[in-house]
Coordinates of C-alpha atoms and ligand atoms in Angstrom, one line a residue:
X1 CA 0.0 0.0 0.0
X2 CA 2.1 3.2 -1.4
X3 CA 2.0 5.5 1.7
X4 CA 3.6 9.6 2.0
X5 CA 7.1 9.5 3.5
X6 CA 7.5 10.3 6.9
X7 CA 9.5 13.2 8.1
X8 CA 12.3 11.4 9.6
X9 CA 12.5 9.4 5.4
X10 CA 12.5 13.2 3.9
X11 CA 15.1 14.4 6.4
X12 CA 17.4 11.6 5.3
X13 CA 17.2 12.1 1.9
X14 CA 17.6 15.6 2.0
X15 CA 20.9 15.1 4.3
X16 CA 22.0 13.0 0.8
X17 CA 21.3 16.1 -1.4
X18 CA 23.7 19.0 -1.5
X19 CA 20.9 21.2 -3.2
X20 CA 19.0 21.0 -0.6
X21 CA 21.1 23.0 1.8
X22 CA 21.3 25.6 0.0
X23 CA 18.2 26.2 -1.9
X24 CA 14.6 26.3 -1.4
X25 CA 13.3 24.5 -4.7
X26 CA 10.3 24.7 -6.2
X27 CA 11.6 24.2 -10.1
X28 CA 11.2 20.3 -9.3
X29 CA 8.8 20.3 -12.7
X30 CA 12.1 22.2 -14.3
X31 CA 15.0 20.5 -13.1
X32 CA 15.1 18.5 -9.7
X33 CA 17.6 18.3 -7.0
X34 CA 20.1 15.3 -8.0
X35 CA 21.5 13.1 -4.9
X36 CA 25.3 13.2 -3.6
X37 CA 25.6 9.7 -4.9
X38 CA 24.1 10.6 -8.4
X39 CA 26.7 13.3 -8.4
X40 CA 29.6 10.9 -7.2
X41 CA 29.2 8.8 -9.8
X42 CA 29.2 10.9 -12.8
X43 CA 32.7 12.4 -10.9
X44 CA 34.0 8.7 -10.7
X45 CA 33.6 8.0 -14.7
X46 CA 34.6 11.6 -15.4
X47 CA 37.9 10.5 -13.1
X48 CA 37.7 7.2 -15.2
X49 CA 37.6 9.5 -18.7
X50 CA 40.5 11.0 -17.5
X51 CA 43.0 9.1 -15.8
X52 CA 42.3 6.1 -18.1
X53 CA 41.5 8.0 -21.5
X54 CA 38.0 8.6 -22.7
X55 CA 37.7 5.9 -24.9
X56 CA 39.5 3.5 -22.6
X57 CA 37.4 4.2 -19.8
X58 CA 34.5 3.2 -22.8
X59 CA 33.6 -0.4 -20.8
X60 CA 32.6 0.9 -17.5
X61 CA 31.0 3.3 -18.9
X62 CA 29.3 1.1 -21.4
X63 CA 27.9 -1.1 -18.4
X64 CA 26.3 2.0 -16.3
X65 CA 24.3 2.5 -19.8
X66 CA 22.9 -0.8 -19.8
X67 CA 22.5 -0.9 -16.5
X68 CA 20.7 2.6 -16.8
X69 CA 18.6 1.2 -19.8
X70 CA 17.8 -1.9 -17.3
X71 CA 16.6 0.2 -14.7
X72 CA 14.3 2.2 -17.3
X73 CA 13.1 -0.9 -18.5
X74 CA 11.6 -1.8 -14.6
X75 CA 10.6 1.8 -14.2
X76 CA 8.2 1.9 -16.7
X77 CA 7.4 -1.9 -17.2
X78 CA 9.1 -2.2 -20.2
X79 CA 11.7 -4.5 -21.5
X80 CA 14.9 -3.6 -22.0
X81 CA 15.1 -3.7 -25.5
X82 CA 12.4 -1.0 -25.8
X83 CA 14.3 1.7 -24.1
X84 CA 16.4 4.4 -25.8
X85 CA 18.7 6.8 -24.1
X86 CA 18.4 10.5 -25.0
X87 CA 19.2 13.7 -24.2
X88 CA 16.1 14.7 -23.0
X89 CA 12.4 14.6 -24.0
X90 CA 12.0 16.6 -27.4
X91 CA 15.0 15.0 -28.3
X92 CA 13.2 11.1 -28.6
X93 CA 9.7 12.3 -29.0
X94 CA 11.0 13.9 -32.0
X95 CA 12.7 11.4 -33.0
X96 CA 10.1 9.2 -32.9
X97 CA 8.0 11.4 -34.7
X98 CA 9.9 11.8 -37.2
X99 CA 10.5 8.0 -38.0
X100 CA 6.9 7.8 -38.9
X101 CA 7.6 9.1 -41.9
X102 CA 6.1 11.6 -44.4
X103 CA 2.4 12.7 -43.9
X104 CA 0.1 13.0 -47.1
X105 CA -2.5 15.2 -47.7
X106 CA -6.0 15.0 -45.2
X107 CA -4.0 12.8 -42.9
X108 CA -5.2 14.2 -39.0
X109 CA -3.0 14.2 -35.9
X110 CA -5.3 14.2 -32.9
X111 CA -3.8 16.0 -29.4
X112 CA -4.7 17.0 -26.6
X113 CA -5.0 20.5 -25.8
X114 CA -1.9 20.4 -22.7
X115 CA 0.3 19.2 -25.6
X116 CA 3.7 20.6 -25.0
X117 CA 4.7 23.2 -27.5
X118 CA 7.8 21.9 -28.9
X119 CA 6.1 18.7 -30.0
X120 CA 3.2 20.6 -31.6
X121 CA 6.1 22.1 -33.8
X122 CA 7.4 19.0 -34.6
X123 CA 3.7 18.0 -35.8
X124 CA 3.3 21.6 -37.3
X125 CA 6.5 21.7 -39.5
X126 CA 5.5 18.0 -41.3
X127 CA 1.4 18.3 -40.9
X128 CA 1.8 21.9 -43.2
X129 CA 3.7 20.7 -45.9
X130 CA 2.2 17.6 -46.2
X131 CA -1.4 19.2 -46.1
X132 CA -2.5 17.0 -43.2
X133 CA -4.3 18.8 -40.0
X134 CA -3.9 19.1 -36.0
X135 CA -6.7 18.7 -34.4
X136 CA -7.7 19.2 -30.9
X137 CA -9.5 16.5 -29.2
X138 CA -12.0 18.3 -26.4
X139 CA -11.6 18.3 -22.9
X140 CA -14.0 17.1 -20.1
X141 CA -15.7 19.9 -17.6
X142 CA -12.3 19.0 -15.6
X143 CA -10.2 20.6 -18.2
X144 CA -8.6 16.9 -18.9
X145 CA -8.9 15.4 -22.3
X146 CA -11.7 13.3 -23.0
X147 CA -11.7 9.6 -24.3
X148 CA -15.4 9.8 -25.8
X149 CA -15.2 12.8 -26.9
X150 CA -11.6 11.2 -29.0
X151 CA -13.8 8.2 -29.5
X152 CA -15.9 10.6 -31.5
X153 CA -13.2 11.6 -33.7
X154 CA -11.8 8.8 -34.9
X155 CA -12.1 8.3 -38.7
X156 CA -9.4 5.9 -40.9
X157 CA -7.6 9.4 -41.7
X158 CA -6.4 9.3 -37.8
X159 CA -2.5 8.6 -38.1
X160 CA -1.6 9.3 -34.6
X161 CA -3.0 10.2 -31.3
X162 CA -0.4 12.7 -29.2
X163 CA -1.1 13.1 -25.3
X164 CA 0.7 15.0 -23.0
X165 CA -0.1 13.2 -19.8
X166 CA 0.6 15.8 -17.3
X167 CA 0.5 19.2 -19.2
X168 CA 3.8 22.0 -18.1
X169 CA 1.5 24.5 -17.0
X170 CA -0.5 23.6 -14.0
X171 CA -1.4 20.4 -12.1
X172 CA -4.0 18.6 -14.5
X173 CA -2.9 14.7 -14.8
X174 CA -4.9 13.2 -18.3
X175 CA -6.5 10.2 -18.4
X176 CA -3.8 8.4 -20.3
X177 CA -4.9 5.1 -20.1
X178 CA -8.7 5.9 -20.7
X179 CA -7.2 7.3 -24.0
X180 CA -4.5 4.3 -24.7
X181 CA -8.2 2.1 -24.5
X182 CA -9.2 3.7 -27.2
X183 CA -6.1 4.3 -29.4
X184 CA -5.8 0.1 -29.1
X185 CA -9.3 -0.4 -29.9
X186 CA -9.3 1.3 -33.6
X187 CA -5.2 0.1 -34.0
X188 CA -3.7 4.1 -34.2
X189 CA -0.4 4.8 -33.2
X190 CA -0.4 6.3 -29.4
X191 CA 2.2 9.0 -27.9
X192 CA 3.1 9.9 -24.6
X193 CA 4.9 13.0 -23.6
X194 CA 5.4 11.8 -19.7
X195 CA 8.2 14.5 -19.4
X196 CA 6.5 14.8 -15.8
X197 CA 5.1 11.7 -15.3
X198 CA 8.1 10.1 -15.2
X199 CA 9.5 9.3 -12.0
X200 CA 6.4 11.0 -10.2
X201 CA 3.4 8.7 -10.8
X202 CA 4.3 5.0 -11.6
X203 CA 4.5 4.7 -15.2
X204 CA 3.5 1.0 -16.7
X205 CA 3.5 0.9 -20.3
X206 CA 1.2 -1.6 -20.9
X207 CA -1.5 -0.6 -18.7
X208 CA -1.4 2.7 -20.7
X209 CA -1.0 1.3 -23.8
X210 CA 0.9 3.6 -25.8
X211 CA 3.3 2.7 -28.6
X212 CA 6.0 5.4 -27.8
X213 CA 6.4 7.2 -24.5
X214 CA 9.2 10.3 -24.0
X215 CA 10.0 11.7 -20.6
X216 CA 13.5 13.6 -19.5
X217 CA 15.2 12.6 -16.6
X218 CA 16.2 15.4 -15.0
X219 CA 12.6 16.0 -13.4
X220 CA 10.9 14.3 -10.9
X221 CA 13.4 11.3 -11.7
X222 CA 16.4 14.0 -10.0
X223 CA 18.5 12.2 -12.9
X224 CA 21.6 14.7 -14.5
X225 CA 20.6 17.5 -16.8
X226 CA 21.1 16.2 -20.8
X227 CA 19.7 12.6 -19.7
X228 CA 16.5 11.2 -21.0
X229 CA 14.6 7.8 -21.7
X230 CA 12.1 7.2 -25.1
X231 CA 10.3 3.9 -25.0
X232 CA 8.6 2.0 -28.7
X233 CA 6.4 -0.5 -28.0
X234 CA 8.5 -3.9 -29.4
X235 CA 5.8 -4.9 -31.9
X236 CA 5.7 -0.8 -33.0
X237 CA 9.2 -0.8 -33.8
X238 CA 9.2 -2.2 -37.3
X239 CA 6.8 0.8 -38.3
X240 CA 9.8 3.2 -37.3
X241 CA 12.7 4.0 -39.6
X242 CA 14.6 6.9 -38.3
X243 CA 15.3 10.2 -40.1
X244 CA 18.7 9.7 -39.8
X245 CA 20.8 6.7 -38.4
X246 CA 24.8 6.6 -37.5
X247 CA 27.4 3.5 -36.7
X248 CA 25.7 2.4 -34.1
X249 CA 22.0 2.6 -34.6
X250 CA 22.9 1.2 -38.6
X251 CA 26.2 -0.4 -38.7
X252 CA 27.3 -1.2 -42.4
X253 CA 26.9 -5.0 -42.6
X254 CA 29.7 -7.1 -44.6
X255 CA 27.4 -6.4 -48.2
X256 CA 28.0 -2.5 -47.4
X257 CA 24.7 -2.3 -46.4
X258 CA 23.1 -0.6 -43.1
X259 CA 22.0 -2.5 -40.7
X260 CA 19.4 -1.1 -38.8
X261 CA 19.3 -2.6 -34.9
X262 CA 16.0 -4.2 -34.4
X263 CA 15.8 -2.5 -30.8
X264 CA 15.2 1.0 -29.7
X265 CA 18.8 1.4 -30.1
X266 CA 17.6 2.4 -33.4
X267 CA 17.3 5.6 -32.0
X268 CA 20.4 6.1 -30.1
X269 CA 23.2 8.2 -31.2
X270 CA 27.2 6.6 -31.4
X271 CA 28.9 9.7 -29.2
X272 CA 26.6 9.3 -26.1
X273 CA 28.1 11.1 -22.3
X274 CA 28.5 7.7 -20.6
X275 CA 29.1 9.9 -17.0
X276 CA 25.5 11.4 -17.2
X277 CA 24.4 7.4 -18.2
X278 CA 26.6 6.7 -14.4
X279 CA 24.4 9.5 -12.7
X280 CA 21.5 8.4 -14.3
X281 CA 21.8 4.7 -13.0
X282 CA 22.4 5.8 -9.8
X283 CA 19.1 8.0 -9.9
X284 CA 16.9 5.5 -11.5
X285 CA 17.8 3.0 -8.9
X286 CA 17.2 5.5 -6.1
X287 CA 13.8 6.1 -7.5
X288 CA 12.8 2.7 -7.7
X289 CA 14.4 2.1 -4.3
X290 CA 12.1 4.7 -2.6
X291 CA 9.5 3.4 -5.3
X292 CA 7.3 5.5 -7.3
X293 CA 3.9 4.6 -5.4
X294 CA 5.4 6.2 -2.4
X295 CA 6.6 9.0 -4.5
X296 CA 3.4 9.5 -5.8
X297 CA 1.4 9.3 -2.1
X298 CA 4.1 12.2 -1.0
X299 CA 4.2 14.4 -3.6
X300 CA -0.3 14.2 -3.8
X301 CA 0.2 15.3 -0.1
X302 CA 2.6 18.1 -0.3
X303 CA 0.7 19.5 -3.4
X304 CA -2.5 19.2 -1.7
X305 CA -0.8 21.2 0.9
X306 CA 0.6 24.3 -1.2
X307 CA -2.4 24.5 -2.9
X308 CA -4.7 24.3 -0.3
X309 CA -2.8 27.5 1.5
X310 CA -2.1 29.2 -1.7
X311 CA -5.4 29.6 -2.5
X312 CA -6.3 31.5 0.7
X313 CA -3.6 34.6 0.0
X314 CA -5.8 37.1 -1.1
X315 CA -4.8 38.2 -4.6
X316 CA -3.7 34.7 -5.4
X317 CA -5.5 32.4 -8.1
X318 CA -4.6 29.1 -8.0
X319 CA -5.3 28.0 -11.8
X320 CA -4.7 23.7 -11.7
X321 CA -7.5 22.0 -13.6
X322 CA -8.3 18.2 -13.5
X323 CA -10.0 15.8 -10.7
X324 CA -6.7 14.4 -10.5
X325 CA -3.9 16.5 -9.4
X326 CA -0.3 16.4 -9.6
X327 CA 2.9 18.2 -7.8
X328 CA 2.9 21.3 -10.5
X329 CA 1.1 23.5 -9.1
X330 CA 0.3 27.2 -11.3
X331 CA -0.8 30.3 -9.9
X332 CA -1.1 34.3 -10.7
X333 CA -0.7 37.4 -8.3
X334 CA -3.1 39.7 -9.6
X335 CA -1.7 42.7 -11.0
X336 CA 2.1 40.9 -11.3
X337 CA 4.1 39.0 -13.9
X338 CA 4.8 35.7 -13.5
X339 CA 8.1 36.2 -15.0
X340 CA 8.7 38.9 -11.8
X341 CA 7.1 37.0 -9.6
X342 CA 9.9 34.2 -10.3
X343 CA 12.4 37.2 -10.0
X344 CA 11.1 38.7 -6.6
X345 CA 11.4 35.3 -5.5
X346 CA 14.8 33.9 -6.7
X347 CA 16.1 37.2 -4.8
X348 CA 14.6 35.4 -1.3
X349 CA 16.3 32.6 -2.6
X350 CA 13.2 30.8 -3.8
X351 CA 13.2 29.2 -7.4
X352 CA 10.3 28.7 -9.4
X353 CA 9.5 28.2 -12.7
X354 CA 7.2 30.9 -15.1
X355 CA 5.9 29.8 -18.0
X356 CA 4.5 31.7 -21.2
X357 CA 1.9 30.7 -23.8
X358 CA 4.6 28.8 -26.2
X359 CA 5.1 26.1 -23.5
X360 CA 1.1 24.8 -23.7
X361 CA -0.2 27.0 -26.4
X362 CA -3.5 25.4 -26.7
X363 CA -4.4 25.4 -23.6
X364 CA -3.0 28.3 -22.5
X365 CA -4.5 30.5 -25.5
X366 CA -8.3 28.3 -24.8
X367 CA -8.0 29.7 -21.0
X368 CA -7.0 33.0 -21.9
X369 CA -4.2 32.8 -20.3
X370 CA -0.7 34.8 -21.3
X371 CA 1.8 33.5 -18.3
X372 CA 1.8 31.6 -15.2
X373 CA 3.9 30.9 -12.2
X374 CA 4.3 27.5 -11.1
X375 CA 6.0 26.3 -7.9
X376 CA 6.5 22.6 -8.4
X377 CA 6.9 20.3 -5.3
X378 CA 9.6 17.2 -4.9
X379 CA 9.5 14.2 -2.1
X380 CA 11.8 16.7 -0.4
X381 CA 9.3 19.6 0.0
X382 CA 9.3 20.3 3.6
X383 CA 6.5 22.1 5.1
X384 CA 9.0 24.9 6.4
X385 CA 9.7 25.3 2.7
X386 CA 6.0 25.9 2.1
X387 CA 6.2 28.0 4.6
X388 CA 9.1 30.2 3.3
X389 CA 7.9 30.2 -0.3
X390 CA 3.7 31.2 0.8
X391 CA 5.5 34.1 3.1
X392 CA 6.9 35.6 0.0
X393 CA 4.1 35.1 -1.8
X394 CA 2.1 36.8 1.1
X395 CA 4.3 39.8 0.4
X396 CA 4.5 40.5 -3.2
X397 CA 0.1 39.8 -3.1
X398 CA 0.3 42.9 -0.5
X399 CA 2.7 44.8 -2.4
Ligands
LIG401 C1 5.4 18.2 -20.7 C2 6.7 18.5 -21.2 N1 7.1 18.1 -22.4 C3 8.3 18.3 -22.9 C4 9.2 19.1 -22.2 C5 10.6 19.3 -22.9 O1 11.5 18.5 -22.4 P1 13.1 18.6 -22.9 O2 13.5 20.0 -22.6 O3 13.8 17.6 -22.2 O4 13.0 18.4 -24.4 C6 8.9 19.6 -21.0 C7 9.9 20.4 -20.3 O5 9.6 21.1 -19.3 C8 7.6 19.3 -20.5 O6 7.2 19.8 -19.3

């Protein structure tokens, strides 16, 4: 039964996490906190790399990517040979994207209306010159996308259904399997942006049933900056041929031909940075160690928390849709910018994140919205954190 930490858990694992010390964080939905150990071993390859030679140091490194890709494999219910490592989330969505090769004329993309903005220009750039339309599937009275309402859709022009499962502006989380029901019941390729999903809900890709899934790792996962994980469904592989392949995703075979790897190595580069794939290990592991149910329970009660007192500052409009919530949470001070909000803050020594239209454009433009601030919690949110970051709040609302 996934439980919240207790205190005395949180203490300890913020006694392992230099950031913590010295920061109040609330830019976990940016870029978390990563561990002392995490750190330690990207030093140790790095010290590897150069007391051994790059290249030479190549094996030890090569065996923290596998065991990395291992570790992804068990996060998200996976097998092995159905994870990638990438650089971050854009960089295998796109990817994957892209390998679906050209779009013809009256084709539709179906997305949600939290999809991130970088993958709606990935869609954009090939949907407009191919002639072939984005269209927004309508949300419930929750603000979350809605399954019938997709169901409703659905014609034999649909050649993919993009979700982003918790959106980057607030704390809506989507019905992702709901959706993955119906993407498998008329046979259309399924997407998951889980750049915050990852490593803060448990992720299992069969019970969501998508056929590619993108998160980055250095989110709730507190994995290095420049790390990320793209999962393709094993049978959804073969529909895949990557825009461009290198030595080690398409070796030439003896006839001079490429071979292309019939894993999701397909969509890994040759030059990777095997010290961020050490740190990554080490924070995958540390996830699963804590395990994500627990992760979950804390960060539900921690958001609940913020919220909950946010909402009471007068001048303060707590904007998170959906029934069920997650640890993003976005607010406005009336009569302020996000953007100086964020400022006024980081001066206090508080970081949060503020985010503009381009991030969620649909969403954001459909709500009227132009900005919003958005403290994002951790596992290691302590309530005198909440504390500090609601007192400067109170003060810039009363300014
Ligand atoms: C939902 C979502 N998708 C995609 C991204 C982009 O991730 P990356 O910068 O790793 O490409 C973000 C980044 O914040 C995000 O929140």
């Amino acid at each position: 039964m996934p439980s919240p930490l207790s205190p005395a858990a949180v203490d300890a694992l913020r006694a392992l996490t230099p950031g913590a010390q010295s920061t109040t964080h609330f830019n976990h939905a940016g870029a978390s906190l990563p561990s002392s150990a995490t750190l330690e071993a990207m030093r140790a390859h790095l010290w590897r790399e150069a007391t051994m030679g790059p290249m030479e140091a190549g094996i030890a490194g090569r065996e923290q990517s596998e065991r990395a890709r291992l570790l992804a494999a068990r996060l998200l219910n996976a097998r092995p040979a159905e994870i990638a490592l990438t650089s971050g989330n854009s960089a295998g969505w796109g990817r994957a994207f892209a390998a679906l090769g050209p779009w013809r004329s009256g084709e539709r993309i179906l997305v949600g209306r939290h999809e991130w903005g970088g993958n709606l220009a990935a869609m954009r750039l090939s949907a407009q010159r191919a002639g072939a339309t984005i269209e927004v599937i309508p949300s419930d009275s929750s603000g979350a996308v809605d399954p019938q309402a997709l169901e409703a859709m659905l014609d034999d022009r649909v050649r993919l259904i993009a979700l982003t499962w918790l959106p980057a502006n607030g704390g809506l989380i989507n019905p992702a399997a709901a959706i993955g029901q119906v993407a498998r019941r008329h046979g259309i390729p399924y997407f998951i942006d889980a750049a915050q999903a990852v490593g803060q809900l448990p992720v299992d890709v069969a019970e969501v049933g998508c056929d590619v899934l993108t998160g980055p790792c250095r989110k709730a996962l507190r994995g290095p900056r420049g790390t990320g994980l793209l999962y393709v469904r094993e049978d959804f592989l073969s529909r895949l041929t990557p825009a461009f392949v290198d030595i080690r995703s398409a070796p030439l075979g003896a006839d001079g031909e490429p071979v292309l790897r019939d894993d999701a190595v397909r969509f890994e580069a040759a030059e990777a940075a095997p010290a961020l794939h050490c740190g990554l290990a080490n924070a995958l592991e540390e996830a699963l160690e804590i395990g994500v149910e627990n992760i979950r329970a804390q960060i539900d009660s921690v958001a609940q928390a913020l919220r909950g007192q946010l909402a009471e500052i007068p001048g303060v409009t707590v904007l998170d849709q959906g029934r069920e919530r997650s640890g993003l949470v976005a607010f406005n001070i009336a009569g302020l910018e996000a953007a100086s909000v964020q400022r006024s803050l980081a001066d206090q020594g508080i970081s949060i994140g503020s985010n503009g239209v381009p991030y969620t454009p649909l969403d954001m433009e459909s709500r009227g919205l132009k900005q919003i601030a958005r403290a994002s919690v951790s596992y290691l949110t302590t309530e005198t954190e909440i504390g500090r970051l609601l007192d400067g709040i109170r003060k810039l609302a009363t300014q």
